[in-house]
DNA sequence: GTTTATTTGTTCGTATGTATT
DNA sequence: AAATACATACGAACAAATAAA
């Protein structure tokens, strides 16, 4: 239940609060690790872990011999910032509501090679779900999800077919990471109709394969995003 | 000169070698931190730092109480960093060469609002470089780079105008991180001609703003990638 | 241009806590 | 319930990069 009773997370939160209310914003530089350790009455190593956490969250950045700086923030939303998020979660991060309507649902063994490869299946039945997803009332994405039948209970899935599949999966499996590819494509007749754009408009096509820690593929997802409404944001670090 | 005389990088390399030659690949699981510490004759903290490094490079993944696993690799390319690939990195990863030809070069104060905002300039002169970049002999990207005049020596820039601008900048400034946005657009007349695609084909448009640690914008870059030839790859972590 | 102070980076040791099987 | 494995936290010391004197 997210009972993080560790010190460095507490410290990280305190530092974050200070950043937000402007206590540390002088020249965008933080006190030294030693000073912070004194201020919060913890060891320097704990400060370093707190700072590491804030660096992972793209809030701080360090430079050897110089100091720790507050990172330039985008006012917008970053898809990578909070790690791996479901559509539902990213909508929330955006301050929007999300909903989904079902287009098709089937259990099948007739699968494109791409799906077989990514899920590492031969003849096993796979759930194939095609849904239209909204940010507030705007159609945003058509997503096709493929999951091995063994990973979900069919009755439970059908009950929650327009809800968060991610959550359903996490009740049984342990999602660790995803491989993702982004490319640009043109809206076909079918896509343009669902997404309420003209045929021939540009779309972002995102293929995602999601794995457990032990490297077993859990989910394959092919999503088409409206190119005029959706942007992927990312932060890259030097070194 | 990359004189990394720290132990954990050495250990990380050794572990990486063992992974590659298959020594650790049994069930995709590594020995415990204690065992690794014993094996390499270092403290457990050093092992943890080595493992952390390999996690950052998307080579390993840990799960509390369970163990450390080898991450599923894409046969194509796996980004070592926080996500997206640079043009040069990508070319190398595909076993291709990259080159650039100059389209236009000017020093100007007439700038689009987008550039002024991102570089935080008003009337200062800015170098504006427009180049066409190739994978082997295929035109792949049109990139427009904007840099404040004060950050580069004009003569040096002109000499290296088809080389790595990034490297030039790093001689004077300290690049720390970038903010990047990816969207899908359609090829205009000009773009389609240079990229040798038909007008109306989908392109990936990537805006990148690069900052120093102290949060000063250094470079603004607007690149158009052929949607049919280029794919961005990304690895996302849960949590 | 060299030295000095500051700041982050590395590495050890030790002990205890928490999650998983 | 016990064993295993990762997580947290302290203290201490030295190294390396940077900036200021």
mmCIF file with all atom_site columns, C-alpha atoms in Angstrom, chain A residues 136-228:
data_model
loop_
_atom_site.group_PDB
_atom_site.id
_atom_site.type_symbol
_atom_site.label_atom_id
_atom_site.label_alt_id
_atom_site.label_comp_id
_atom_site.label_asym_id
_atom_site.label_entity_id
_atom_site.label_seq_id
_atom_site.pdbx_PDB_ins_code
_atom_site.Cartn_x
_atom_site.Cartn_y
_atom_site.Cartn_z
_atom_site.occupancy
_atom_site.B_iso_or_equiv
_atom_site.pdbx_formal_charge
_atom_site.auth_seq_id
_atom_site.auth_comp_id
_atom_site.auth_asym_id
_atom_site.auth_atom_id
_atom_site.pdbx_PDB_model_num
ATOM 1  C CA . UNK A 1 136 ? -12.101 14.163  -21.854 1.00 0.00 ? 136 UNK A CA 1
ATOM 2  C CA . UNK A 1 137 ? -14.454 14.047  -24.851 1.00 0.00 ? 137 UNK A CA 1
ATOM 3  C CA . UNK A 1 138 ? -11.811 14.093  -27.591 1.00 0.00 ? 138 UNK A CA 1
ATOM 4  C CA . UNK A 1 139 ? -11.025 10.851  -29.384 1.00 0.00 ? 139 UNK A CA 1
ATOM 5  C CA . UNK A 1 140 ? -7.272  10.521  -28.986 1.00 0.00 ? 140 UNK A CA 1
ATOM 6  C CA . UNK A 1 141 ? -6.116  6.990   -29.617 1.00 0.00 ? 141 UNK A CA 1
ATOM 7  C CA . UNK A 1 142 ? -7.092  3.756   -31.215 1.00 0.00 ? 142 UNK A CA 1
ATOM 8  C CA . UNK A 1 143 ? -5.397  0.975   -29.369 1.00 0.00 ? 143 UNK A CA 1
ATOM 9  C CA . UNK A 1 144 ? -5.091  -2.687  -30.180 1.00 0.00 ? 144 UNK A CA 1
ATOM 10 C CA . UNK A 1 145 ? -4.064  -4.816  -27.244 1.00 0.00 ? 145 UNK A CA 1
ATOM 11 C CA . UNK A 1 146 ? -2.880  -8.423  -27.433 1.00 0.00 ? 146 UNK A CA 1
ATOM 12 C CA . UNK A 1 147 ? -2.561  -10.519 -24.252 1.00 0.00 ? 147 UNK A CA 1
ATOM 13 C CA . UNK A 1 148 ? -1.994  -14.209 -23.771 1.00 0.00 ? 148 UNK A CA 1
ATOM 14 C CA . UNK A 1 149 ? -5.183  -15.872 -22.608 1.00 0.00 ? 149 UNK A CA 1
ATOM 15 C CA . UNK A 1 150 ? -3.454  -17.427 -19.605 1.00 0.00 ? 150 UNK A CA 1
ATOM 16 C CA . UNK A 1 151 ? -2.673  -14.037 -18.086 1.00 0.00 ? 151 UNK A CA 1
ATOM 17 C CA . UNK A 1 152 ? -6.252  -12.904 -17.612 1.00 0.00 ? 152 UNK A CA 1
ATOM 18 C CA . UNK A 1 153 ? -9.531  -14.370 -16.491 1.00 0.00 ? 153 UNK A CA 1
ATOM 19 C CA . UNK A 1 154 ? -11.936 -14.048 -19.405 1.00 0.00 ? 154 UNK A CA 1
ATOM 20 C CA . UNK A 1 155 ? -15.006 -13.195 -17.343 1.00 0.00 ? 155 UNK A CA 1
ATOM 21 C CA . UNK A 1 156 ? -13.149 -10.505 -15.388 1.00 0.00 ? 156 UNK A CA 1
ATOM 22 C CA . UNK A 1 157 ? -11.775 -9.084  -18.612 1.00 0.00 ? 157 UNK A CA 1
ATOM 23 C CA . UNK A 1 158 ? -15.210 -8.852  -20.214 1.00 0.00 ? 158 UNK A CA 1
ATOM 24 C CA . UNK A 1 159 ? -16.560 -7.037  -17.197 1.00 0.00 ? 159 UNK A CA 1
ATOM 25 C CA . UNK A 1 160 ? -13.756 -4.466  -17.362 1.00 0.00 ? 160 UNK A CA 1
ATOM 26 C CA . UNK A 1 161 ? -13.283 -4.333  -21.097 1.00 0.00 ? 161 UNK A CA 1
ATOM 27 C CA . UNK A 1 162 ? -13.430 -0.517  -21.224 1.00 0.00 ? 162 UNK A CA 1
ATOM 28 C CA . UNK A 1 163 ? -11.417 -0.010  -18.040 1.00 0.00 ? 163 UNK A CA 1
ATOM 29 C CA . UNK A 1 164 ? -7.733  -0.237  -17.237 1.00 0.00 ? 164 UNK A CA 1
ATOM 30 C CA . UNK A 1 165 ? -6.309  -3.465  -18.648 1.00 0.00 ? 165 UNK A CA 1
ATOM 31 C CA . UNK A 1 166 ? -3.000  -2.551  -17.016 1.00 0.00 ? 166 UNK A CA 1
ATOM 32 C CA . UNK A 1 167 ? -4.569  -2.792  -13.586 1.00 0.00 ? 167 UNK A CA 1
ATOM 33 C CA . UNK A 1 168 ? -6.191  -6.110  -14.391 1.00 0.00 ? 168 UNK A CA 1
ATOM 34 C CA . UNK A 1 169 ? -2.902  -7.592  -15.487 1.00 0.00 ? 169 UNK A CA 1
ATOM 35 C CA . UNK A 1 170 ? -1.095  -6.349  -12.415 1.00 0.00 ? 170 UNK A CA 1
ATOM 36 C CA . UNK A 1 171 ? -3.368  -8.412  -10.210 1.00 0.00 ? 171 UNK A CA 1
ATOM 37 C CA . UNK A 1 172 ? -1.807  -11.532 -11.683 1.00 0.00 ? 172 UNK A CA 1
ATOM 38 C CA . UNK A 1 173 ? 1.529   -10.494 -13.162 1.00 0.00 ? 173 UNK A CA 1
ATOM 39 C CA . UNK A 1 174 ? 4.384   -8.196  -12.355 1.00 0.00 ? 174 UNK A CA 1
ATOM 40 C CA . UNK A 1 175 ? 4.938   -5.521  -14.928 1.00 0.00 ? 175 UNK A CA 1
ATOM 41 C CA . UNK A 1 176 ? 8.558   -4.356  -14.996 1.00 0.00 ? 176 UNK A CA 1
ATOM 42 C CA . UNK A 1 177 ? 9.330   -2.489  -18.225 1.00 0.00 ? 177 UNK A CA 1
ATOM 43 C CA . UNK A 1 178 ? 8.352   -1.842  -21.833 1.00 0.00 ? 178 UNK A CA 1
ATOM 44 C CA . UNK A 1 179 ? 10.008  -1.553  -25.192 1.00 0.00 ? 179 UNK A CA 1
ATOM 45 C CA . UNK A 1 180 ? 8.435   1.120   -27.305 1.00 0.00 ? 180 UNK A CA 1
ATOM 46 C CA . UNK A 1 181 ? 8.753   2.263   -30.912 1.00 0.00 ? 181 UNK A CA 1
ATOM 47 C CA . UNK A 1 182 ? 7.316   5.466   -32.306 1.00 0.00 ? 182 UNK A CA 1
ATOM 48 C CA . UNK A 1 183 ? 6.778   6.135   -36.000 1.00 0.00 ? 183 UNK A CA 1
ATOM 49 C CA . UNK A 1 184 ? 4.707   8.432   -38.208 1.00 0.00 ? 184 UNK A CA 1
ATOM 50 C CA . UNK A 1 185 ? 1.953   7.039   -40.447 1.00 0.00 ? 185 UNK A CA 1
ATOM 51 C CA . UNK A 1 186 ? -1.045  8.319   -42.424 1.00 0.00 ? 186 UNK A CA 1
ATOM 52 C CA . UNK A 1 187 ? -4.627  7.907   -41.259 1.00 0.00 ? 187 UNK A CA 1
ATOM 53 C CA . UNK A 1 188 ? -6.447  5.207   -43.200 1.00 0.00 ? 188 UNK A CA 1
ATOM 54 C CA . UNK A 1 189 ? -10.202 5.300   -43.818 1.00 0.00 ? 189 UNK A CA 1
ATOM 55 C CA . UNK A 1 190 ? -10.970 3.339   -40.695 1.00 0.00 ? 190 UNK A CA 1
ATOM 56 C CA . UNK A 1 191 ? -8.576  5.248   -38.462 1.00 0.00 ? 191 UNK A CA 1
ATOM 57 C CA . UNK A 1 192 ? -9.671  8.656   -39.697 1.00 0.00 ? 192 UNK A CA 1
ATOM 58 C CA . UNK A 1 193 ? -13.300 7.831   -39.036 1.00 0.00 ? 193 UNK A CA 1
ATOM 59 C CA . UNK A 1 194 ? -12.741 6.757   -35.461 1.00 0.00 ? 194 UNK A CA 1
ATOM 60 C CA . UNK A 1 195 ? -10.306 9.527   -34.603 1.00 0.00 ? 195 UNK A CA 1
ATOM 61 C CA . UNK A 1 196 ? -12.435 12.200  -36.316 1.00 0.00 ? 196 UNK A CA 1
ATOM 62 C CA . UNK A 1 197 ? -9.647  13.420  -38.565 1.00 0.00 ? 197 UNK A CA 1
ATOM 63 C CA . UNK A 1 198 ? -9.432  13.536  -42.342 1.00 0.00 ? 198 UNK A CA 1
ATOM 64 C CA . UNK A 1 199 ? -7.971  10.627  -44.242 1.00 0.00 ? 199 UNK A CA 1
ATOM 65 C CA . UNK A 1 200 ? -4.308  11.252  -44.976 1.00 0.00 ? 200 UNK A CA 1
ATOM 66 C CA . UNK A 1 201 ? -3.659  13.167  -41.772 1.00 0.00 ? 201 UNK A CA 1
ATOM 67 C CA . UNK A 1 202 ? -0.497  12.264  -39.871 1.00 0.00 ? 202 UNK A CA 1
ATOM 68 C CA . UNK A 1 203 ? -0.707  9.912   -36.899 1.00 0.00 ? 203 UNK A CA 1
ATOM 69 C CA . UNK A 1 204 ? 1.820   8.637   -34.370 1.00 0.00 ? 204 UNK A CA 1
ATOM 70 C CA . UNK A 1 205 ? 1.952   4.863   -34.339 1.00 0.00 ? 205 UNK A CA 1
ATOM 71 C CA . UNK A 1 206 ? 3.332   3.434   -31.116 1.00 0.00 ? 206 UNK A CA 1
ATOM 72 C CA . UNK A 1 207 ? 4.168   -0.250  -30.681 1.00 0.00 ? 207 UNK A CA 1
ATOM 73 C CA . UNK A 1 208 ? 4.746   -1.296  -27.099 1.00 0.00 ? 208 UNK A CA 1
ATOM 74 C CA . UNK A 1 209 ? 5.802   -4.666  -25.732 1.00 0.00 ? 209 UNK A CA 1
ATOM 75 C CA . UNK A 1 210 ? 5.572   -4.957  -21.970 1.00 0.00 ? 210 UNK A CA 1
ATOM 76 C CA . UNK A 1 211 ? 7.636   -7.465  -19.982 1.00 0.00 ? 211 UNK A CA 1
ATOM 77 C CA . UNK A 1 212 ? 7.914   -8.949  -16.510 1.00 0.00 ? 212 UNK A CA 1
ATOM 78 C CA . UNK A 1 213 ? 11.262  -8.642  -14.713 1.00 0.00 ? 213 UNK A CA 1
ATOM 79 C CA . UNK A 1 214 ? 12.137  -12.162 -15.768 1.00 0.00 ? 214 UNK A CA 1
ATOM 80 C CA . UNK A 1 215 ? 11.777  -11.096 -19.384 1.00 0.00 ? 215 UNK A CA 1
ATOM 81 C CA . UNK A 1 216 ? 8.504   -12.747 -20.314 1.00 0.00 ? 216 UNK A CA 1
ATOM 82 C CA . UNK A 1 217 ? 6.353   -10.690 -22.683 1.00 0.00 ? 217 UNK A CA 1
ATOM 83 C CA . UNK A 1 218 ? 3.045   -9.817  -21.079 1.00 0.00 ? 218 UNK A CA 1
ATOM 84 C CA . UNK A 1 219 ? 1.337   -7.449  -23.454 1.00 0.00 ? 219 UNK A CA 1
ATOM 85 C CA . UNK A 1 220 ? 1.666   -6.185  -26.993 1.00 0.00 ? 220 UNK A CA 1
ATOM 86 C CA . UNK A 1 221 ? 0.008   -2.906  -27.829 1.00 0.00 ? 221 UNK A CA 1
ATOM 87 C CA . UNK A 1 222 ? -0.344  -1.024  -31.104 1.00 0.00 ? 222 UNK A CA 1
ATOM 88 C CA . UNK A 1 223 ? -1.720  2.476   -30.661 1.00 0.00 ? 223 UNK A CA 1
ATOM 89 C CA . UNK A 1 224 ? -2.487  5.228   -33.147 1.00 0.00 ? 224 UNK A CA 1
ATOM 90 C CA . UNK A 1 225 ? -2.386  8.749   -31.702 1.00 0.00 ? 225 UNK A CA 1
ATOM 91 C CA . UNK A 1 226 ? -3.723  11.882  -33.369 1.00 0.00 ? 226 UNK A CA 1
ATOM 92 C CA . UNK A 1 227 ? -0.618  13.734  -34.567 1.00 0.00 ? 227 UNK A CA 1
ATOM 93 C CA . UNK A 1 228 ? -2.259  17.116  -34.127 1.00 0.00 ? 228 UNK A CA 1
#
